[in-house]
Amino acid sequence: MPKPEVDYSLYLVTDSTPAILGNADICEVVEAALKGGVTCVQYRDKTSDTGVLVATGRKLHQITQRYNIPLLINDRVDVALAVGCEGVHIGQDDLDLPTARKILGEDAIIGVTASNIAEIEAAARGGADYLGIGTVFATATKENTKSIIGVEGLQEILLKIAAEKWPVKTVCIGGINASNISRVIWQSNGKGKSLDGVAVVSAIMAARDPEAASKELAQLVKSPPAFA
Ligand code: TPS
């Protein structure tokens, strides 16, 4: 069975810390975001123990399945297997891509965080389905962010992917919100490969109304305003 075609255009990455989630319920926030139009969800929870990750992952998967949207798990291949969801997103310090692929199989969706050409090349050649390119702008969501690449860094990476014809999908991430999302898409397109989507954490997870925030971002992603 071929791998499902994934729409990465508005990709929600979760966060469970009080600074971002507040005292909201993660399942309710994710469901609101799905109603608002997010097209892909990553359950990212750096603080809960394995039991909670599996239990919450299963609840989230029941919800995402109702919307026919893929659920990926951040970092934890074991949790993704236990949940039975569509795949994982791995960072540079997590289990390596060949091992993750071996465990999860060819039909799993595997994404990799990459912030420079060497990491992009390794992930693309290693058979990643998509790359999470960033950090585009400084963000309070992720501590120890290795590098802020800016839109210029993003453009350079997209050009390289186009030149090499790597068949990998691309999303960018880091400090993206309703006021800069159109500019990021517009500025990174046109020269080489276009982005396949944009990933956000706080723009949705920390929003007072996550459904409205997602709706606004989804509209901006689908029809970026023309810049003169
Ligand atoms: C698809 N990552 C890079 S920056 C960042 C995260 C979680 C925080 C952005 O927060 N690409 C994908 N998934 C990931 N987990 C990463 C990269 C790693 P905010 O949107 O609030 O600025």
PDB file of C-alpha atoms in Angstrom, residues 7-14 38-42 44 72 74 89 111-113 130-137 139 141 154 170-178 180-181 184-185 195-205 217-218 221:
ATOM      1  CA  ASP A   7      -1.010  17.972   3.055  1.00  0.00           C
ATOM      2  CA  TYR A   8       1.630  19.834   5.069  1.00  0.00           C
ATOM      3  CA  SER A   9       0.284  23.301   4.314  1.00  0.00           C
ATOM      4  CA  LEU A  10      -0.666  24.230   7.899  1.00  0.00           C
ATOM      5  CA  TYR A  11       1.151  21.944  10.282  1.00  0.00           C
ATOM      6  CA  LEU A  12       0.389  22.154  14.022  1.00  0.00           C
ATOM      7  CA  VAL A  13       3.148  21.149  16.451  1.00  0.00           C
ATOM      8  CA  THR A  14       1.919  20.919  20.055  1.00  0.00           C
ATOM      9  CA  VAL A  38      -4.794  22.537  10.292  1.00  0.00           C
ATOM     10  CA  THR A  39      -3.743  19.815   7.858  1.00  0.00           C
ATOM     11  CA  CYS A  40      -1.186  17.829   9.891  1.00  0.00           C
ATOM     12  CA  VAL A  41      -0.573  17.420  13.661  1.00  0.00           C
ATOM     13  CA  GLN A  42       2.563  16.566  15.614  1.00  0.00           C
ATOM     14  CA  ARG A  44       5.252  17.158  20.900  1.00  0.00           C
ATOM     15  CA  LEU A  72       3.004  12.255  14.053  1.00  0.00           C
ATOM     16  CA  ASN A  74       7.841  14.078  18.200  1.00  0.00           C
ATOM     17  CA  HIS A  89       9.210  13.763  13.623  1.00  0.00           C
ATOM     18  CA  GLY A 111      10.124  14.084   9.207  1.00  0.00           C
ATOM     19  CA  VAL A 112      13.462  15.477  10.315  1.00  0.00           C
ATOM     20  CA  THR A 113      14.443  18.861  11.757  1.00  0.00           C
ATOM     21  CA  TYR A 130       9.714  15.943   4.803  1.00  0.00           C
ATOM     22  CA  LEU A 131      12.079  18.409   6.420  1.00  0.00           C
ATOM     23  CA  GLY A 132      11.220  20.813   9.257  1.00  0.00           C
ATOM     24  CA  ILE A 133      13.458  23.697   8.226  1.00  0.00           C
ATOM     25  CA  GLY A 134      14.334  26.262  10.843  1.00  0.00           C
ATOM     26  CA  THR A 135      14.504  28.013  13.072  1.00  0.00           C
ATOM     27  CA  VAL A 136      13.374  30.817  10.760  1.00  0.00           C
ATOM     28  CA  PHE A 137      12.862  33.459  13.459  1.00  0.00           C
ATOM     29  CA  THR A 139      11.199  31.786  19.246  1.00  0.00           C
ATOM     30  CA  THR A 141       9.027  27.967  22.307  1.00  0.00           C
ATOM     31  CA  LEU A 154      15.423  29.196   4.161  1.00  0.00           C
ATOM     32  CA  THR A 170       9.464  21.016   3.067  1.00  0.00           C
ATOM     33  CA  VAL A 171       7.921  22.960   5.909  1.00  0.00           C
ATOM     34  CA  CYS A 172       9.520  25.832   7.750  1.00  0.00           C
ATOM     35  CA  ILE A 173       9.162  26.566  11.456  1.00  0.00           C
ATOM     36  CA  GLY A 174      10.159  29.065  14.117  1.00  0.00           C
ATOM     37  CA  GLY A 175       8.502  32.283  15.175  1.00  0.00           C
ATOM     38  CA  ILE A 176       5.863  32.151  12.460  1.00  0.00           C
ATOM     39  CA  ASN A 177       2.497  33.783  13.091  1.00  0.00           C
ATOM     40  CA  ALA A 178      -0.369  35.503  11.290  1.00  0.00           C
ATOM     41  CA  ASN A 180       4.640  37.134   9.065  1.00  0.00           C
ATOM     42  CA  ILE A 181       3.359  33.869   7.492  1.00  0.00           C
ATOM     43  CA  VAL A 184       7.706  33.962   4.680  1.00  0.00           C
ATOM     44  CA  ILE A 185       5.808  31.966   2.044  1.00  0.00           C
ATOM     45  CA  LEU A 195       7.569  25.376   0.568  1.00  0.00           C
ATOM     46  CA  ASP A 196       4.999  22.627   1.041  1.00  0.00           C
ATOM     47  CA  GLY A 197       3.837  24.146   4.290  1.00  0.00           C
ATOM     48  CA  VAL A 198       4.419  26.098   7.445  1.00  0.00           C
ATOM     49  CA  ALA A 199       4.595  24.649  10.955  1.00  0.00           C
ATOM     50  CA  VAL A 200       3.600  26.584  14.054  1.00  0.00           C
ATOM     51  CA  VAL A 201       3.502  25.976  17.784  1.00  0.00           C
ATOM     52  CA  SER A 202       2.613  29.080  19.774  1.00  0.00           C
ATOM     53  CA  ALA A 203       0.604  30.842  17.041  1.00  0.00           C
ATOM     54  CA  ILE A 204      -2.071  28.188  17.635  1.00  0.00           C
ATOM     55  CA  MET A 205      -1.286  26.480  20.953  1.00  0.00           C
ATOM     56  CA  LEU A 217      -3.520  30.986   9.285  1.00  0.00           C
ATOM     57  CA  ALA A 218      -5.177  28.431   6.960  1.00  0.00           C
ATOM     58  CA  VAL A 221      -1.535  29.815   3.665  1.00  0.00           C
TER      59      VAL A 221
END
